[in-house]
CSV table of C-alpha atoms in Angstrom, one decimal:
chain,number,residue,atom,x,y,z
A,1,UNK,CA,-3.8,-19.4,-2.0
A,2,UNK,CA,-6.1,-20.2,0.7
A,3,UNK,CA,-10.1,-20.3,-0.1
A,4,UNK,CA,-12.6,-20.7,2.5
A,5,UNK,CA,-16.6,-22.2,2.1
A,6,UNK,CA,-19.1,-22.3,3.7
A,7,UNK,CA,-22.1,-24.3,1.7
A,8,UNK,CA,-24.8,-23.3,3.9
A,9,UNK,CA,-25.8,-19.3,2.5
A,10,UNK,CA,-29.2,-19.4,5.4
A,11,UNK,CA,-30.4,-22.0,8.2
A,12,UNK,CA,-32.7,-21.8,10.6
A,13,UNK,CA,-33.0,-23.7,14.2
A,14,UNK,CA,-35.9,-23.6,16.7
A,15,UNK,CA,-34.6,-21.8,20.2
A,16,UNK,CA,-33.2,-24.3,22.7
A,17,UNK,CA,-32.5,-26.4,19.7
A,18,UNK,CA,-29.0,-27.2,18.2
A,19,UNK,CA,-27.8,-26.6,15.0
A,20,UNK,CA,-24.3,-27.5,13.1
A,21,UNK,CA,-22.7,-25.0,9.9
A,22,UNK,CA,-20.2,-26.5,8.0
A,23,UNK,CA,-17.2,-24.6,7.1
A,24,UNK,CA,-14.6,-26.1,4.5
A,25,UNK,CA,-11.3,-24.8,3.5
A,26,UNK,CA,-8.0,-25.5,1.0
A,27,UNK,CA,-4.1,-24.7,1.8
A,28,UNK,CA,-1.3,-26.3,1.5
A,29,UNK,CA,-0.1,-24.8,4.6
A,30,UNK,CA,0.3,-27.3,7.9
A,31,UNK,CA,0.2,-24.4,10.8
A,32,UNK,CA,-2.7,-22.1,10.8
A,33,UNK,CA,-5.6,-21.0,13.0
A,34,UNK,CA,-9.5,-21.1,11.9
A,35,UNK,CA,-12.2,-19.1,13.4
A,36,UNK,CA,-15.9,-18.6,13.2
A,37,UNK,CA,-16.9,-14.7,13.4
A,38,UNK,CA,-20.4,-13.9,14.2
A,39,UNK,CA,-22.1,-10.5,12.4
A,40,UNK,CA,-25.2,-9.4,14.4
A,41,UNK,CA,-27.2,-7.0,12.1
A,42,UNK,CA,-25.3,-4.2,14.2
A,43,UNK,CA,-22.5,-5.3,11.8
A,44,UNK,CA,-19.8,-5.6,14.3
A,45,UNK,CA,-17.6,-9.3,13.5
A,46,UNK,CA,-17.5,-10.5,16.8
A,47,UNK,CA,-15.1,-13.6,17.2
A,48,UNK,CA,-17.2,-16.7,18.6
A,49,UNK,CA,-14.6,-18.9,18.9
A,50,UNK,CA,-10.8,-20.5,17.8
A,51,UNK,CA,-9.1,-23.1,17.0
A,52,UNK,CA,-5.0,-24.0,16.2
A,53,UNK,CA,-4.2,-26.4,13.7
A,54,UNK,CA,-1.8,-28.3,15.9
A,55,UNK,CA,-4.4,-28.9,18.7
A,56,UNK,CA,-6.0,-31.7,18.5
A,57,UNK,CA,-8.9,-31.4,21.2
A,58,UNK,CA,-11.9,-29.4,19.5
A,59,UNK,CA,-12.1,-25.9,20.9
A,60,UNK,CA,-15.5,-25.5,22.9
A,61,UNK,CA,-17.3,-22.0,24.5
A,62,UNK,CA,-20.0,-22.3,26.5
A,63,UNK,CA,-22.7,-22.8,24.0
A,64,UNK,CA,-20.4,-22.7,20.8
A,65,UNK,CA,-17.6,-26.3,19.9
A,66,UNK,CA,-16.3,-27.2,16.6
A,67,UNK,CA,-16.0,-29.9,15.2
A,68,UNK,CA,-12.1,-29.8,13.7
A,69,UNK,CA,-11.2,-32.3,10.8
A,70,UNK,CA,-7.4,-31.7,9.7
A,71,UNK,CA,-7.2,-34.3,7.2
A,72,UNK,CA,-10.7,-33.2,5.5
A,73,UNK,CA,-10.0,-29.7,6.2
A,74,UNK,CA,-13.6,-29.5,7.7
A,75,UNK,CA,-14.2,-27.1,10.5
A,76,UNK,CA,-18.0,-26.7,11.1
A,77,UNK,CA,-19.3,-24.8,14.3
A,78,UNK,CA,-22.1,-26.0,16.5
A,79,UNK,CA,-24.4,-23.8,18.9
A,80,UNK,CA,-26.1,-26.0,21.4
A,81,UNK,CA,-29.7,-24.5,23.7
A,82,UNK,CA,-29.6,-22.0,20.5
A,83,UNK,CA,-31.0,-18.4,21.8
A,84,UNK,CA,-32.6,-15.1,19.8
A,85,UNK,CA,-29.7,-13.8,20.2
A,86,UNK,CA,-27.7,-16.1,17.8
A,87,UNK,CA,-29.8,-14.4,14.6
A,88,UNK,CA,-26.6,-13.4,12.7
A,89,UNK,CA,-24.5,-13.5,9.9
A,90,UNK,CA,-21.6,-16.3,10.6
A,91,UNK,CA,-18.4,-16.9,8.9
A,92,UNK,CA,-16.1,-18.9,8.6
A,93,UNK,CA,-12.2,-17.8,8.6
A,94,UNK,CA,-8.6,-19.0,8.0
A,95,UNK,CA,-5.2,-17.0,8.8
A,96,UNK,CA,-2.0,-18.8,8.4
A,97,UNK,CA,1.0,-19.3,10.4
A,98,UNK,CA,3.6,-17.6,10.8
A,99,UNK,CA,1.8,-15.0,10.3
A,100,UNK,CA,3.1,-11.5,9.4
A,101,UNK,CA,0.0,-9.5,8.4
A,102,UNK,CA,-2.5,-11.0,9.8
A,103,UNK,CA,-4.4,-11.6,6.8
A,104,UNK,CA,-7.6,-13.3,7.3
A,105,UNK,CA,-9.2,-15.5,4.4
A,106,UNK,CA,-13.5,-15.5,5.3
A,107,UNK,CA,-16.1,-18.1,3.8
A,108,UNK,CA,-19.5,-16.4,2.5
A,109,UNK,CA,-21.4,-16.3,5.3
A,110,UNK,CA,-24.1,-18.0,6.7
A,111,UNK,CA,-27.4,-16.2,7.7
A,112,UNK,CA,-28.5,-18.2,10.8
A,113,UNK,CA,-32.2,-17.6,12.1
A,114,UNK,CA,-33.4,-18.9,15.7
A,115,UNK,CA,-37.3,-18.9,15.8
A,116,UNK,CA,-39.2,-18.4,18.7
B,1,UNK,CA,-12.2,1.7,27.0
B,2,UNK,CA,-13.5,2.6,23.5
B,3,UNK,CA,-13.7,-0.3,20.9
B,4,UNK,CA,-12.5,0.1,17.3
B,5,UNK,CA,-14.3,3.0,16.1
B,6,UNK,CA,-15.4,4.5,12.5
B,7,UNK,CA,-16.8,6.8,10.5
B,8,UNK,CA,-18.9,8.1,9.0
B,9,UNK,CA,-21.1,5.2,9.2
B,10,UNK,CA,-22.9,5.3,6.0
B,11,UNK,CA,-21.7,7.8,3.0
B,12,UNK,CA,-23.2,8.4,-0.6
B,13,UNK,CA,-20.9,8.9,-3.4
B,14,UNK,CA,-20.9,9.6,-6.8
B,15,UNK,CA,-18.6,7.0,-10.1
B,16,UNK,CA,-15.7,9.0,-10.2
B,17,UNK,CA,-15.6,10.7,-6.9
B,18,UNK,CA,-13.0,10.1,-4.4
B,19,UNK,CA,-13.9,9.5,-0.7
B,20,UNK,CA,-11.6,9.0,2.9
B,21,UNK,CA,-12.6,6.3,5.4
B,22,UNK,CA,-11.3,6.5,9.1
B,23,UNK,CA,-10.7,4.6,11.7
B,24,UNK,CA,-9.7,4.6,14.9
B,25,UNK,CA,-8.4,1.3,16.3
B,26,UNK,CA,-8.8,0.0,20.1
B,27,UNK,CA,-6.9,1.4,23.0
B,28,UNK,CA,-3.2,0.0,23.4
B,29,UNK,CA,-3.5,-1.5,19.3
B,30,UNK,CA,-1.2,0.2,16.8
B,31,UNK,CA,-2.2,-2.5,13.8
B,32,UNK,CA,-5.0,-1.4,11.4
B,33,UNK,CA,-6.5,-3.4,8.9
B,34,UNK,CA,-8.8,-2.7,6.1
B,35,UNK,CA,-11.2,-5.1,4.5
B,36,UNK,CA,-13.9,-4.5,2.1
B,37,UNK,CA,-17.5,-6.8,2.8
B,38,UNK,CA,-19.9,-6.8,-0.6
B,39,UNK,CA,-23.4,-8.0,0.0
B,40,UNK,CA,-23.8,-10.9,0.5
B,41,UNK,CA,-20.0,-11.6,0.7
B,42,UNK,CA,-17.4,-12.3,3.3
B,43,UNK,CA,-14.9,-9.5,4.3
B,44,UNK,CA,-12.4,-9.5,2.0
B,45,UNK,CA,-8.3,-8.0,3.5
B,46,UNK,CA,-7.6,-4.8,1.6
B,47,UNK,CA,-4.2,-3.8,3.1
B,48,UNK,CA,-2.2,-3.8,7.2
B,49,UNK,CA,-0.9,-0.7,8.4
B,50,UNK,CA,1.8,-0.7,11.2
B,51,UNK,CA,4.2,1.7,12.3
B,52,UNK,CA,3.1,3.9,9.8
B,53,UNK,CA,3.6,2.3,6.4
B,54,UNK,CA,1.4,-0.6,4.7
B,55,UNK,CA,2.7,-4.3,5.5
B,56,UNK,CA,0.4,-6.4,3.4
B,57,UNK,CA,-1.6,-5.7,1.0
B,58,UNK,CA,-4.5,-7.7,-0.6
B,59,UNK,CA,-5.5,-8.2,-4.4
B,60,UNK,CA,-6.7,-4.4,-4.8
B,61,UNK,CA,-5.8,-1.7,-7.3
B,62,UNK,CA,-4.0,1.2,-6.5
B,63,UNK,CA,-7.2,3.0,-6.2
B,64,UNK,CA,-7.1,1.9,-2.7
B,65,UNK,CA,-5.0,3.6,-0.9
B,66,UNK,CA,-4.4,4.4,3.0
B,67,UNK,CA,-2.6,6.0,6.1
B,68,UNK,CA,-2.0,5.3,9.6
B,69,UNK,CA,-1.3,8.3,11.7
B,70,UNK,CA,0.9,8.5,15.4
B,71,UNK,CA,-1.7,7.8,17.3
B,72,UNK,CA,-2.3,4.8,15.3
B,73,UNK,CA,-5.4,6.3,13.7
B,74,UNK,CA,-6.1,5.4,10.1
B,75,UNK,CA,-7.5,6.4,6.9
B,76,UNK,CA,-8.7,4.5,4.0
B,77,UNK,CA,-8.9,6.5,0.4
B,78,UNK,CA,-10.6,5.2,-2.8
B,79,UNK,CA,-10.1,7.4,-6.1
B,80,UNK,CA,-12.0,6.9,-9.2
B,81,UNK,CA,-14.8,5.4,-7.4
B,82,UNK,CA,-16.6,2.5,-9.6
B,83,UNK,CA,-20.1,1.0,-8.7
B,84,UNK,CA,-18.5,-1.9,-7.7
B,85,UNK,CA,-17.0,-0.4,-4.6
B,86,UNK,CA,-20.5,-0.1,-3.1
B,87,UNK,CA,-19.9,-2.1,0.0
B,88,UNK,CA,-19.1,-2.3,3.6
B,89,UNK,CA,-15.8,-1.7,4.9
B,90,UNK,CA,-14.4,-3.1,7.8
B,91,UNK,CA,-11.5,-1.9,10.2
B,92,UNK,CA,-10.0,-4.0,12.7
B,93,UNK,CA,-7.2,-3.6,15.0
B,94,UNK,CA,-4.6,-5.8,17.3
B,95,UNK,CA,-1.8,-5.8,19.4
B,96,UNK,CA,0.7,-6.3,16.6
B,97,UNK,CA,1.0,-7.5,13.1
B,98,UNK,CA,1.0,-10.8,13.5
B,99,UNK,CA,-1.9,-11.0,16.2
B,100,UNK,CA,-4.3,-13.7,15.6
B,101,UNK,CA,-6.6,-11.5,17.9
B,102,UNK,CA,-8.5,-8.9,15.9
B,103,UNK,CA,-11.1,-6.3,16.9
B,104,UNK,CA,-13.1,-5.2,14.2
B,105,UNK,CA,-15.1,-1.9,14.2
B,106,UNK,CA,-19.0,-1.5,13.2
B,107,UNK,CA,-17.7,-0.5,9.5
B,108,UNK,CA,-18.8,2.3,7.2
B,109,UNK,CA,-21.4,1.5,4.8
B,110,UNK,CA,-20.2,2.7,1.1
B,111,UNK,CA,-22.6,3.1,-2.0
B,112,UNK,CA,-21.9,4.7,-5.4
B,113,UNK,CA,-24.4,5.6,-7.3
């Protein structure tokens, strides 16, 4: 079975600051992809951003990288220049590979809060 | 081109009722998925319909049940409803089964009272 945690239930970051969740997870499975999902109040999961377990370069998007530790099975998200528009739920997701029903395994959640 | 869409977006139900979720999944997806989000939770994967017929299923009872229609359209129905299946529920949608790539809807918001 796969579990994801996230540690972190609320942060807060100044705007323009950065700020780093942490995301753990367990499996015994060597190929598998990890995610972090954003959920604005609107309470649509938007995906921020992926990474594959067999790459080793850390997946970056604009403002949002990871930081990907195989061997600690760590994978913790960091928004630089944070913006208001970051205030959201984030979590922290696993779905293995192959993968026939794309089931995804989420983390709790963090509740992330950029003041002004 | 229309996201995932669902509705209703908030419904009231009684312990014991039965209710019917729908969703309608993104434009060129045929793969629904169903999760269920209790505050304060992550989402967590109810069951996968493709083609038709359920292709995964998570650790729910068989009060959960659901359909997928030809236009890829899909219901989600809970009997016997408990006070613990107050919660959001999610639908997402991809390309195929095995898609790494989902689009989730805005969910419907689910309280029994």
């Amino acid at each position: 079975a796969q579990t994801v945690t996230q540690s972190q239930p609320e942060m807060s970051v100044q705007e323009a600051e950065t700020v780093t969740l942490s995301c753990t997870y367990d499996t015994s499975e060597n190929n598998y992809y990890l995610f972090w999902y954003k959920q604005p109040p609107s309470r649509q999961m938007i995906l921020v951003i992926r990474q594959e377990a067999y790459k080793q370069q850390n997946a970056t998007e604009n403002r949002f990288s990871v930081n990907f530790q195989k061997a600690a099975k760590s994978f913790s998200l960091k928004i630089s220049d944070s913006q208001l528009g970051d205030t959201a739920m984030y979590f922290c997701a696993f779905m293995k590979l192959p993968n026939t029903g794309n089931q995804f395994y989420f983390g709790t959640g963090t509740s992330l809060t950029v003041i002004p | 081109d229309a996201g995932v869409t669902q509705s209703p977006t908030h419904l009231i139900k009684t312990r014991g009722q039965q209710v019917t979720l729908r969703c309608s999944p993104k434009s060129g997806h045929d793969t629904v998925s169903w999760y269920q989000q209790a505050l304060g939770q992550g989402p967590q994967f109810i069951f996968q319909y493709y083609e038709e017929e359920e292709r995964q299923r998570g650790n729910f009872p068989d009060r959960f049940s659901g359909h997928q229609f030809p236009n890829y359209s899909s219901e989600l129905n809970v009997n016997a409803l408990l006070l613990g299946d107050s919660a959001l529920y999610l639908c997402a949608s991809s390309l195929d089964p095995g898609s790494y790539e989902q689009y989730f809807g805005p969910g419907t918001r689910l309280t029994v009272t």
